[in-house]
Tab-separated table of C-alpha atoms and ligand atoms in Angstrom:
chain	number	residue	atom	x	y	z
A	1	MET	CA	-3.794	27.457	-10.392
A	2	ALA	CA	-3.896	30.436	-7.985
A	3	ASP	CA	-7.518	31.054	-8.991
A	4	PHE	CA	-8.313	27.408	-8.481
A	5	ALA	CA	-6.735	27.456	-5.007
A	6	SER	CA	-8.730	30.490	-3.956
A	7	THR	CA	-11.957	28.958	-5.266
A	8	VAL	CA	-11.206	25.771	-3.362
A	9	SER	CA	-10.350	27.839	-0.276
A	10	ASN	CA	-13.796	29.413	-0.435
A	11	ILE	CA	-15.534	26.096	-0.934
A	12	TYR	CA	-13.750	24.403	1.957
A	13	SER	CA	-14.121	27.412	4.270
A	14	GLN	CA	-17.831	27.533	3.689
A	15	ALA	CA	-18.251	23.762	3.914
A	16	LEU	CA	-16.331	23.658	7.194
A	17	GLY	CA	-18.508	26.480	8.480
A	18	VAL	CA	-21.614	24.409	7.764
A	19	ILE	CA	-20.054	21.313	9.328
A	20	GLU	CA	-19.109	23.388	12.361
A	21	ALA	CA	-22.753	24.250	12.942
A	22	VAL	CA	-23.644	20.541	13.009
A	23	GLU	CA	-20.674	19.017	14.846
A	24	PRO	CA	-17.923	21.491	15.721
A	25	ARG	CA	-15.494	18.818	16.885
A	26	ILE	CA	-15.374	17.331	13.381
A	27	ALA	CA	-14.785	20.707	11.739
A	28	ALA	CA	-12.020	21.392	14.263
A	29	ALA	CA	-10.357	18.004	13.728
A	30	THR	CA	-10.488	18.467	9.949
A	31	ARG	CA	-8.822	21.874	10.192
A	32	ALA	CA	-6.273	20.580	12.698
A	33	GLU	CA	-5.381	17.681	10.416
A	34	LEU	CA	-4.452	20.106	7.637
A	35	THR	CA	-2.275	22.057	10.056
A	36	ASP	CA	-0.585	18.852	11.226
A	37	GLN	CA	-0.021	17.559	7.690
A	38	ARG	CA	1.401	20.892	6.652
A	39	GLY	CA	3.636	21.203	9.679
A	40	SER	CA	5.442	17.870	9.855
A	41	LEU	CA	7.956	15.975	7.785
A	42	LYS	CA	5.752	13.136	6.592
A	43	LEU	CA	8.018	10.198	5.867
A	44	ILE	CA	5.510	7.390	6.273
A	45	ALA	CA	6.233	5.336	3.167
A	46	SER	CA	2.576	4.381	2.620
A	47	GLU	CA	1.199	7.924	2.793
A	48	ASN	CA	0.902	10.692	0.262
A	49	TYR	CA	-1.041	13.888	-0.441
A	50	ALA	CA	-3.846	13.479	-2.980
A	51	SER	CA	-4.472	16.445	-5.246
A	52	LEU	CA	-7.281	18.901	-4.477
A	53	PRO	CA	-9.303	17.673	-7.496
A	54	VAL	CA	-9.043	14.112	-6.145
A	55	LEU	CA	-10.074	15.195	-2.635
A	56	MET	CA	-12.972	17.287	-3.888
A	57	THR	CA	-14.275	14.487	-6.102
A	58	MET	CA	-14.836	12.405	-2.975
A	59	GLY	CA	-17.140	14.956	-1.408
A	60	THR	CA	-20.244	14.512	-3.554
A	61	TRP	CA	-23.664	12.870	-3.721
A	62	LEU	CA	-22.235	9.992	-5.741
A	63	SER	CA	-21.761	8.653	-2.216
A	64	ASP	CA	-25.531	8.312	-1.851
A	65	LYS	CA	-26.057	5.736	-4.589
A	66	TYR	CA	-26.190	1.978	-4.105
A	67	ALA	CA	-24.689	0.138	-7.070
A	68	GLU	CA	-23.919	-3.454	-6.147
A	69	GLY	CA	-22.978	-5.518	-9.168
A	70	THR	CA	-20.942	-4.526	-12.191
A	71	VAL	CA	-21.216	-1.944	-14.963
A	72	GLY	CA	-24.500	-2.527	-16.823
A	73	HIS	CA	-25.448	-5.343	-14.444
A	74	ARG	CA	-26.551	-3.796	-11.132
A	75	PHE	CA	-28.814	-5.036	-8.399
A	76	TYR	CA	-30.294	-1.513	-8.082
A	77	ALA	CA	-32.124	0.750	-10.488
A	78	GLY	CA	-30.807	4.097	-11.657
A	79	CYS	CA	-27.089	3.332	-11.778
A	80	GLN	CA	-26.355	4.965	-15.148
A	81	ASN	CA	-24.064	7.633	-13.683
A	82	VAL	CA	-22.228	5.180	-11.470
A	83	ASP	CA	-21.775	3.029	-14.587
A	84	THR	CA	-20.092	6.004	-16.256
A	85	VAL	CA	-17.884	6.619	-13.238
A	86	GLU	CA	-16.827	3.002	-12.892
A	87	SER	CA	-16.227	2.564	-16.644
A	88	VAL	CA	-14.051	5.672	-16.856
A	89	ALA	CA	-12.001	4.659	-13.808
A	90	ALA	CA	-11.520	1.107	-15.138
A	91	GLU	CA	-10.594	2.420	-18.597
A	92	HIS	CA	-7.919	4.696	-17.127
A	93	ALA	CA	-6.600	1.825	-15.010
A	94	ARG	CA	-6.369	-0.539	-17.989
A	95	GLU	CA	-4.678	2.072	-20.166
A	96	LEU	CA	-2.303	3.308	-17.482
A	97	PHE	CA	-1.073	-0.145	-16.505
A	98	GLY	CA	-1.572	-1.955	-19.801
A	99	ALA	CA	-3.871	-4.441	-18.082
A	100	GLU	CA	-6.464	-6.575	-19.839
A	101	TYR	CA	-8.928	-6.148	-17.043
A	102	ALA	CA	-9.411	-3.678	-14.159
A	103	TYR	CA	-11.768	-3.756	-11.180
A	104	VAL	CA	-11.957	-0.447	-9.325
A	105	GLN	CA	-14.507	-1.247	-6.621
A	106	PRO	CA	-12.358	-2.479	-3.698
A	107	HIS	CA	-12.650	-0.156	-0.701
A	108	SER	CA	-9.067	-0.636	0.427
A	109	GLY	CA	-5.914	-2.597	-0.283
A	110	ILE	CA	-6.927	-5.426	2.023
A	111	ASP	CA	-10.299	-5.667	0.287
A	112	ALA	CA	-8.544	-5.776	-3.074
A	113	ASN	CA	-6.423	-8.662	-1.819
A	114	LEU	CA	-9.495	-10.547	-0.602
A	115	VAL	CA	-11.087	-10.074	-4.017
A	116	ALA	CA	-7.880	-11.368	-5.587
A	117	TYR	CA	-7.727	-14.456	-3.354
A	118	TRP	CA	-11.371	-15.338	-3.860
A	119	SER	CA	-11.207	-14.782	-7.590
A	120	ILE	CA	-8.213	-17.096	-7.818
A	121	LEU	CA	-9.959	-19.719	-5.684
A	122	SER	CA	-13.117	-19.516	-7.708
A	123	HIS	CA	-11.208	-19.695	-10.974
A	124	ARG	CA	-8.886	-22.495	-9.937
A	125	ILE	CA	-10.999	-24.495	-7.477
A	126	GLU	CA	-14.653	-23.584	-7.656
A	127	SER	CA	-15.132	-23.730	-11.436
A	128	PRO	CA	-13.500	-27.152	-11.959
A	129	THR	CA	-15.333	-28.503	-8.915
A	130	LEU	CA	-18.685	-27.245	-10.182
A	131	GLU	CA	-17.981	-28.846	-13.526
A	132	ARG	CA	-17.065	-32.145	-11.898
A	133	LEU	CA	-20.276	-32.089	-9.872
A	134	GLY	CA	-22.350	-31.141	-12.893
A	135	ALA	CA	-23.486	-27.901	-11.230
A	136	LYS	CA	-23.752	-24.564	-13.024
A	137	THR	CA	-23.392	-22.253	-10.038
A	138	VAL	CA	-22.644	-22.637	-6.348
A	139	ASN	CA	-26.389	-22.287	-5.758
A	140	ASP	CA	-26.904	-25.719	-7.319
A	141	LEU	CA	-24.668	-27.452	-4.764
A	142	SER	CA	-26.032	-29.677	-2.023
A	143	GLU	CA	-24.888	-29.210	1.580
A	144	GLU	CA	-22.496	-32.145	1.129
A	145	ASP	CA	-21.045	-30.642	-2.044
A	146	TRP	CA	-20.562	-27.403	-0.152
A	147	ASP	CA	-18.660	-29.135	2.629
A	148	ALA	CA	-16.378	-30.668	0.036
A	149	LEU	CA	-15.852	-27.331	-1.712
A	150	ARG	CA	-15.117	-25.557	1.587
A	151	ALA	CA	-12.591	-28.232	2.467
A	152	GLU	CA	-10.926	-27.722	-0.899
A	153	PHE	CA	-10.757	-23.944	-0.378
A	154	ASN	CA	-9.248	-24.294	3.052
A	155	SER	CA	-6.631	-26.814	2.085
A	156	GLN	CA	-5.091	-24.511	-0.490
A	157	ARG	CA	-1.564	-23.249	-0.063
A	158	VAL	CA	-0.238	-19.736	-0.338
A	159	MET	CA	3.337	-18.631	-0.342
A	160	GLY	CA	4.179	-15.001	0.353
A	161	MET	CA	6.956	-12.879	1.801
A	162	SER	CA	7.285	-13.042	5.575
A	163	LEU	CA	6.241	-10.029	7.583
A	164	ASP	CA	9.687	-9.393	9.031
A	165	ALA	CA	11.274	-9.522	5.577
A	166	GLY	CA	8.882	-6.807	4.417
A	167	GLY	CA	5.771	-8.744	3.382
A	168	HIS	CA	2.243	-7.696	4.303
A	169	LEU	CA	-0.201	-9.101	6.858
A	170	THR	CA	-2.464	-10.211	4.020
A	171	HIS	CA	0.215	-12.454	2.515
A	172	GLY	CA	-0.509	-15.313	4.923
A	173	PHE	CA	0.261	-13.835	8.355
A	174	ARG	CA	-1.312	-15.918	11.108
A	175	HIS	CA	-3.382	-13.052	12.544
A	176	ASN	CA	-4.906	-12.219	9.161
A	177	ILE	CA	-7.693	-14.119	7.421
A	178	SER	CA	-5.178	-15.058	4.694
A	179	GLY	CA	-3.267	-17.067	7.283
A	180	LYS	CA	-6.480	-18.794	8.418
A	181	MET	CA	-7.996	-19.483	4.985
A	182	PHE	CA	-4.859	-21.039	3.612
A	183	LYS	CA	-2.004	-23.251	4.583
A	184	GLN	CA	0.807	-20.824	4.267
A	185	HIS	CA	4.534	-20.825	3.945
A	186	SER	CA	6.551	-17.645	3.855
A	187	TYR	CA	9.767	-16.792	2.116
A	188	GLY	CA	12.326	-14.456	3.623
A	189	THR	CA	15.423	-12.776	2.340
A	190	ASN	CA	19.049	-13.853	2.191
A	191	PRO	CA	20.551	-13.222	5.662
A	192	GLU	CA	23.742	-11.792	4.159
A	193	THR	CA	22.415	-9.553	1.403
A	194	GLY	CA	18.901	-8.892	2.674
A	195	LEU	CA	17.648	-9.588	-0.859
A	196	ILE	CA	15.084	-12.081	-2.131
A	197	ASP	CA	16.889	-15.300	-3.020
A	198	TYR	CA	15.053	-16.553	-6.129
A	199	THR	CA	16.949	-19.847	-6.252
A	200	LYS	CA	15.942	-20.699	-2.707
A	201	LEU	CA	12.428	-19.447	-3.369
A	202	LEU	CA	12.108	-21.856	-6.304
A	203	ALA	CA	13.389	-24.760	-4.210
A	204	ASP	CA	10.962	-23.906	-1.377
A	205	ALA	CA	8.083	-23.548	-3.831
A	206	ARG	CA	8.831	-26.962	-5.338
A	207	GLU	CA	8.587	-28.452	-1.877
A	208	PHE	CA	5.549	-26.504	-0.639
A	209	LYS	CA	3.618	-26.484	-3.947
A	210	PRO	CA	1.500	-23.351	-3.431
A	211	LEU	CA	-1.673	-22.713	-5.410
A	212	ILE	CA	-0.879	-19.000	-5.132
A	213	LEU	CA	2.538	-17.360	-5.143
A	214	VAL	CA	2.327	-13.844	-3.714
A	215	ALA	CA	4.919	-11.243	-4.656
A	216	GLY	CA	4.934	-7.712	-3.288
A	217	TYR	CA	5.794	-6.010	-0.009
A	218	SER	CA	5.325	-3.137	2.394
A	219	ALA	CA	8.824	-2.740	3.731
A	220	TYR	CA	11.308	-4.258	1.283
A	221	PRO	CA	13.546	-1.462	-0.018
A	222	ARG	CA	14.357	-3.141	-3.329
A	223	ARG	CA	12.825	-3.952	-6.688
A	224	VAL	CA	11.415	-7.390	-7.450
A	225	ASN	CA	12.065	-9.345	-10.623
A	226	PHE	CA	8.596	-10.437	-11.696
A	227	ALA	CA	9.853	-12.467	-14.666
A	228	LYS	CA	11.629	-14.681	-12.128
A	229	MET	CA	8.516	-14.796	-9.963
A	230	ARG	CA	6.549	-15.927	-13.050
A	231	GLU	CA	9.076	-18.686	-13.757
A	232	ILE	CA	8.796	-19.922	-10.182
A	233	ALA	CA	4.987	-19.837	-10.304
A	234	ASP	CA	4.996	-21.731	-13.605
A	235	ALA	CA	7.458	-24.315	-12.330
A	236	VAL	CA	4.996	-25.318	-9.587
A	237	GLY	CA	1.700	-24.566	-11.343
A	238	ALA	CA	0.880	-21.621	-9.063
A	239	THR	CA	-1.140	-18.539	-9.886
A	240	LEU	CA	1.095	-15.471	-9.615
A	241	PHE	CA	-0.564	-12.777	-7.531
A	242	VAL	CA	1.306	-9.487	-7.149
A	243	ASP	CA	0.356	-7.014	-4.441
A	244	MET	CA	1.784	-3.690	-5.660
A	245	ALA	CA	-0.003	-1.634	-2.966
A	246	HIS	CA	3.191	0.227	-2.114
A	247	PHE	CA	4.838	0.713	-5.475
A	248	ALA	CA	1.926	1.120	-7.913
A	249	GLY	CA	2.984	4.744	-8.451
A	250	LEU	CA	6.407	3.620	-9.622
A	251	VAL	CA	4.778	1.214	-12.082
A	252	ALA	CA	2.333	3.891	-13.247
A	253	GLY	CA	5.182	6.398	-13.638
A	254	LYS	CA	7.243	3.896	-15.686
A	255	VAL	CA	10.077	3.770	-13.183
A	256	PHE	CA	9.548	0.019	-12.909
A	257	THR	CA	9.570	-1.297	-16.450
A	258	GLY	CA	10.455	-4.605	-18.121
A	259	GLU	CA	10.905	-7.389	-15.594
A	260	GLU	CA	10.227	-4.952	-12.733
A	261	ASN	CA	6.706	-4.230	-13.981
A	262	PRO	CA	4.415	-6.908	-12.523
A	263	VAL	CA	1.453	-6.375	-14.849
A	264	PRO	CA	2.683	-8.372	-17.891
A	265	TYR	CA	3.828	-11.258	-15.675
A	266	ALA	CA	1.116	-11.673	-13.030
A	267	ASP	CA	-2.260	-13.351	-13.389
A	268	VAL	CA	-3.761	-10.997	-10.848
A	269	VAL	CA	-2.391	-7.709	-9.455
A	270	ALA	CA	-3.905	-5.860	-6.510
A	271	THR	CA	-3.069	-2.397	-5.272
A	272	THR	CA	-4.100	0.444	-3.061
A	273	THR	CA	-4.807	3.736	-4.780
A	274	HIS	CA	-3.667	6.084	-1.999
A	275	LYS	CA	0.014	5.243	-1.509
A	276	SER	CA	2.590	6.067	-4.194
A	277	LEU	CA	-0.247	6.205	-6.758
A	278	ARG	CA	-1.469	9.360	-4.932
A	279	GLY	CA	-5.198	8.803	-5.355
A	280	PRO	CA	-8.097	8.497	-2.917
A	281	ARG	CA	-8.038	5.909	-0.135
A	282	GLY	CA	-9.067	2.687	-1.864
A	283	GLY	CA	-8.051	-0.429	-3.746
A	284	MET	CA	-8.061	-1.893	-7.215
A	285	VAL	CA	-7.497	-5.256	-8.920
A	286	LEU	CA	-5.954	-5.767	-12.359
A	287	ALA	CA	-6.120	-9.142	-14.066
A	288	THR	CA	-5.604	-11.047	-17.267
A	289	ALA	CA	-8.686	-11.634	-19.402
A	290	GLU	CA	-8.713	-15.195	-18.051
A	291	TYR	CA	-9.099	-14.105	-14.417
A	292	GLY	CA	-11.240	-11.015	-15.152
A	293	PRO	CA	-14.670	-12.651	-14.893
A	294	SER	CA	-13.950	-14.111	-11.455
A	295	VAL	CA	-12.462	-10.795	-10.240
A	296	ASP	CA	-15.734	-9.182	-11.346
A	297	ARG	CA	-17.540	-11.194	-8.686
A	298	GLY	CA	-15.769	-9.211	-5.940
A	299	CYS	CA	-19.085	-7.566	-5.074
A	300	PRO	CA	-21.041	-9.293	-3.578
A	301	MET	CA	-18.537	-12.118	-2.991
A	302	VAL	CA	-16.441	-10.172	-0.487
A	303	LEU	CA	-17.294	-6.486	-0.982
A	304	GLY	CA	-20.276	-4.379	-0.018
A	305	GLY	CA	-21.740	-1.793	-2.364
A	306	PRO	CA	-19.125	0.209	-4.265
A	307	LEU	CA	-18.142	3.656	-2.990
A	308	SER	CA	-19.103	5.538	-6.130
A	309	HIS	CA	-17.643	8.844	-4.949
A	310	VAL	CA	-14.306	7.115	-4.342
A	311	MET	CA	-14.409	5.345	-7.717
A	312	ALA	CA	-14.925	8.818	-9.217
A	313	ALA	CA	-11.870	10.096	-7.353
A	314	LYS	CA	-9.902	7.043	-8.542
A	315	ALA	CA	-10.802	8.006	-12.114
A	316	VAL	CA	-9.492	11.542	-11.518
A	317	ALA	CA	-6.299	10.286	-9.866
A	318	LEU	CA	-5.696	7.747	-12.641
A	319	ALA	CA	-6.219	10.478	-15.234
A	320	GLU	CA	-3.584	12.515	-13.375
A	321	ALA	CA	-1.253	9.535	-13.310
A	322	ARG	CA	-1.487	9.314	-17.102
A	323	GLN	CA	-0.052	12.827	-17.446
A	324	PRO	CA	3.681	13.114	-18.220
A	325	SER	CA	4.121	15.073	-14.959
A	326	PHE	CA	3.300	11.930	-12.994
A	327	ALA	CA	6.218	10.064	-14.586
A	328	THR	CA	8.466	12.953	-13.538
A	329	TYR	CA	7.051	12.697	-10.027
A	330	ALA	CA	7.576	8.919	-9.842
A	331	GLN	CA	11.185	9.219	-11.012
A	332	ALA	CA	11.769	11.913	-8.381
A	333	VAL	CA	10.318	9.608	-5.696
A	334	ALA	CA	12.928	6.969	-6.569
A	335	ASP	CA	15.792	9.470	-6.984
A	336	ASN	CA	14.934	11.094	-3.657
A	337	ALA	CA	14.901	7.724	-1.884
A	338	LYS	CA	18.459	7.139	-3.164
A	339	THR	CA	19.542	10.571	-1.913
A	340	LEU	CA	17.919	9.912	1.453
A	341	ALA	CA	19.613	6.511	1.741
A	342	GLU	CA	23.021	7.903	0.778
A	343	GLY	CA	22.573	10.794	3.206
A	344	LEU	CA	21.863	8.365	6.046
A	345	LEU	CA	24.645	5.929	5.128
A	346	LYS	CA	27.319	8.617	4.975
A	347	ARG	CA	26.253	9.792	8.448
A	348	GLY	CA	26.560	6.271	9.858
A	349	VAL	CA	22.996	4.936	9.846
A	350	ASN	CA	22.635	1.216	9.029
A	351	LEU	CA	20.124	0.402	6.303
A	352	VAL	CA	18.559	-2.984	5.603
A	353	THR	CA	20.029	-4.237	2.276
A	354	GLY	CA	22.483	-1.334	2.446
A	355	GLY	CA	20.289	1.074	0.483
A	356	THR	CA	17.237	1.300	-1.720
A	357	ASP	CA	16.132	1.194	-5.325
A	358	ASN	CA	12.471	1.957	-4.763
A	359	HIS	CA	10.601	4.570	-2.713
A	360	LEU	CA	11.483	3.443	0.788
A	361	VAL	CA	14.380	3.041	3.166
A	362	LEU	CA	14.459	0.730	6.177
A	363	MET	CA	16.777	2.006	8.903
A	364	ASP	CA	18.138	-0.451	11.461
A	365	VAL	CA	18.441	1.749	14.568
A	366	SER	CA	19.896	-0.899	16.878
A	367	SER	CA	23.410	0.514	16.437
A	368	PHE	CA	22.155	3.640	18.264
A	369	GLY	CA	21.094	1.408	21.165
A	370	LEU	CA	17.449	2.192	20.352
A	371	THR	CA	14.377	0.151	19.532
A	372	GLY	CA	12.268	1.115	16.536
A	373	ARG	CA	9.641	2.337	18.954
A	374	GLN	CA	12.040	4.704	20.743
A	375	ALA	CA	13.396	6.035	17.456
A	376	GLU	CA	9.887	6.522	16.049
A	377	SER	CA	8.783	8.423	19.177
A	378	ALA	CA	11.909	10.581	19.370
A	379	LEU	CA	11.601	11.486	15.689
A	380	LEU	CA	7.940	12.376	16.213
A	381	ASP	CA	8.933	14.686	19.093
A	382	ALA	CA	11.171	16.433	16.570
A	383	GLY	CA	8.381	16.781	13.984
A	384	VAL	CA	9.465	13.842	11.810
A	385	VAL	CA	6.630	11.358	11.218
A	386	THR	CA	7.756	7.779	10.491
A	387	ASN	CA	6.716	4.314	11.537
A	388	ARG	CA	8.645	1.618	13.325
A	389	ASN	CA	9.021	-1.608	11.430
A	390	SER	CA	10.585	-5.016	11.977
A	391	VAL	CA	13.878	-5.777	10.319
A	392	PRO	CA	14.679	-9.350	9.178
A	393	ASN	CA	15.035	-11.640	12.235
A	394	ASP	CA	14.234	-8.739	14.516
A	395	ALA	CA	15.595	-9.237	18.046
A	396	ASN	CA	13.003	-6.808	19.454
A	397	GLY	CA	9.909	-8.497	17.997
A	398	ALA	CA	7.026	-6.986	16.035
A	399	TRP	CA	5.891	-4.505	18.722
A	400	TYR	CA	9.118	-2.690	19.691
A	401	THR	CA	11.089	-3.611	16.553
A	402	SER	CA	14.604	-2.533	15.596
A	403	GLY	CA	13.721	-0.655	12.454
A	404	VAL	CA	12.143	2.548	11.228
A	405	ARG	CA	10.651	2.698	7.750
A	406	ILE	CA	10.756	5.950	5.829
A	407	GLY	CA	9.602	6.783	2.341
A	408	THR	CA	9.694	9.639	-0.127
A	409	PRO	CA	6.272	9.705	-1.919
A	410	ALA	CA	4.611	12.334	0.296
A	411	LEU	CA	7.414	14.888	0.592
A	412	THR	CA	8.216	14.483	-3.104
A	413	SER	CA	4.605	15.509	-3.778
A	414	ARG	CA	5.368	18.725	-1.845
A	415	GLY	CA	8.315	19.409	-4.142
A	416	PHE	CA	11.219	18.133	-2.030
A	417	GLY	CA	14.289	17.279	-4.130
A	418	ALA	CA	17.865	16.127	-3.516
A	419	ALA	CA	18.953	19.076	-1.339
A	420	GLU	CA	15.902	18.779	0.906
A	421	PHE	CA	16.223	15.009	1.297
A	422	ASP	CA	19.897	15.277	2.199
A	423	LYS	CA	18.881	17.749	4.888
A	424	VAL	CA	16.146	15.335	6.052
A	425	ALA	CA	18.824	12.623	6.391
A	426	GLU	CA	20.903	15.018	8.501
A	427	LEU	CA	17.965	15.861	10.760
A	428	ILE	CA	17.067	12.187	11.271
A	429	THR	CA	20.660	11.297	12.112
A	430	ASP	CA	20.932	14.203	14.576
A	431	VAL	CA	17.839	13.016	16.429
A	432	LEU	CA	18.962	9.370	16.520
A	433	LYS	CA	22.410	10.350	17.814
A	434	ALA	CA	20.858	12.576	20.477
A	435	THR	CA	18.433	9.931	21.755
A	436	THR	CA	19.224	7.460	24.541
A	437	PRO	CA	17.071	4.677	25.972
A	438	SER	CA	15.890	5.192	29.548
A	439	ILE	CA	17.311	2.751	32.067
A	440	THR	CA	14.767	0.476	33.749
A	441	ALA	CA	14.549	-0.376	37.457
A	442	ALA	CA	16.516	-3.526	36.638
A	443	GLY	CA	19.371	-1.344	35.413
A	444	THR	CA	19.076	-2.302	31.733
A	445	PRO	CA	18.018	-0.115	28.775
A	446	GLY	CA	14.231	-0.085	28.349
A	447	LYS	CA	12.464	-0.618	25.035
A	448	ALA	CA	9.896	2.189	25.138
A	449	LYS	CA	11.120	5.194	27.158
A	450	TYR	CA	13.933	7.424	25.996
A	451	ALA	CA	15.438	10.871	26.401
A	452	ILE	CA	16.534	13.357	23.752
A	453	ALA	CA	19.457	15.664	24.477
A	454	ASP	CA	18.341	19.206	25.325
A	455	GLY	CA	17.369	21.411	22.424
A	456	VAL	CA	17.710	18.811	19.655
A	457	ALA	CA	13.979	18.267	19.109
A	458	GLU	CA	13.352	22.024	19.023
A	459	ARG	CA	16.269	22.651	16.672
A	460	THR	CA	15.074	19.864	14.348
A	461	LYS	CA	11.522	21.201	14.321
A	462	ALA	CA	12.766	24.641	13.348
A	463	ALA	CA	14.925	23.242	10.533
A	464	ALA	CA	12.005	21.080	9.327
A	465	ALA	CA	9.696	24.107	9.365
A	466	GLU	CA	12.080	25.912	7.039
A	467	LEU	CA	11.979	23.062	4.527
A	468	LEU	CA	8.211	22.733	4.816
A	469	ASP	CA	7.531	26.454	4.442
A	470	ALA	CA	9.600	26.544	1.276
A	471	ASN	CA	7.545	23.634	-0.153
A	472	PRO	CA	3.960	24.354	0.906
A	473	LEU	CA	1.219	21.727	0.942
A	474	TYR	CA	-1.785	22.834	-1.153
A	475	PRO	CA	-0.302	26.268	-1.842
A	476	GLY	CA	-2.893	28.999	-1.797
A	477	LEU	CA	-5.383	26.982	0.198
A	478	GLU	CA	-6.375	29.260	3.111
A	479	LEU	CA	-9.061	28.204	5.536
B	1	PLP	C1	-0.950	-1.011	2.572
B	1	PLP	C2	-0.943	-2.379	2.043
B	1	PLP	C3	-2.131	-3.117	1.967
B	1	PLP	C4	-3.416	-2.687	2.616
B	1	PLP	O1	-3.979	-1.540	2.202
B	1	PLP	P1	-5.210	-0.907	3.021
B	1	PLP	O2	-5.768	0.095	2.081
B	1	PLP	O3	-4.649	-0.347	4.261
B	1	PLP	O4	-6.190	-1.995	3.301
B	1	PLP	C5	-2.084	-4.349	1.341
B	1	PLP	N1	-0.931	-4.836	0.845
B	1	PLP	C6	0.227	-4.165	0.940
B	1	PLP	C7	1.466	-4.766	0.361
B	1	PLP	C8	0.267	-2.921	1.546
B	1	PLP	O5	1.423	-2.283	1.663
């Protein structure tokens, strides 16, 4: 490993030297980003550190090839190597997740979700409509037929988790295409427990009758029971679509098994590859054999040409995720989140749902008199990188918010364990306790400005540096 790191150091040093000669600002920003990532406590729940093999796989001439279409069926000549890359990545994805079908082309999580939505529409709406109209493909439709088909698409209903309960923009939020394409109805969480209320969800679904039930989240600190989600979908004839963008690593690492593993229960599953799964920035769709053929139409239906270099890096990351060490990592991510939550609770921080059983914790900072924005900024001043996030029924709205979301995937990749995460909880609490909102001209506490008691940010940075130095990022990589 030490040899590998020094080889990689040489490669990157030389490459950055060449880049510097062409555009020095890009070489400088790339170097600075490594320094920043190394020097801060990265608690953004959606971020991670991909391995050096994954990063290096992205930097090749596979990027130069156009390969629209699918394996063995491309719209360009000379795609034999891309076919290999895509087949290997899809094979790893199927094996890792036990999926009947895998599509590794999506460029991001949002793209994967669009592929999922369109594949469900084409399977559920387009195919029966074509049959009814006696047409083989959409190309055979008249303009009038098209109008009718478009109307059918747009009148479909989607039910997903609301944004302030932890759902994602792509689950029907009004400022996202999913909220424009579909009639949408969102489900929240129980106001007392903060948990998904499956009984209420079933009742709502019976009333709303969605074509697609979406399960999955970005900021819900708990596990989801996908067997129950399946029952609800079946009760109303909906397709069950699970967006596991955040927790795919916990599924891959067999932390979420049985009813907590969405793959055996969902018709279609979409994910990112760069969050807890720790691969390159990208997306992926898994499906049953029934939905596979329509998922395969992702490019050119909604995607441009596949990023072959990224598909190659997905294959490498998925191969890594099939190693036993990844299961150890995933378990540590969940264990560390528990330690972090307990560390915060015992120091008096309020947590949405009172804790966590996945990889993330949602702090409600209103008891400190702070908005999420003030807490996020104060923590950043102290070298702790987080993001503000709404809490259910947030009094401060989606911009200022009352919450801060933190997650363990990235620092666990650096080797942080229970002792380090308890210390992280202490540092966070110190900063929150030392921060006060600035008073506005009207004499009330503002929502953006704040002050931190003297010395606290500096003291926190120094303590964080100790933890970070003891758990180096890309050890041996010297530029
Ligand atoms: C992050 C996320 C996405 C979007 O992923 P991008 O790669 O940023 O497009 C989609 N769904 C959920 C639930 C997410 O958390």
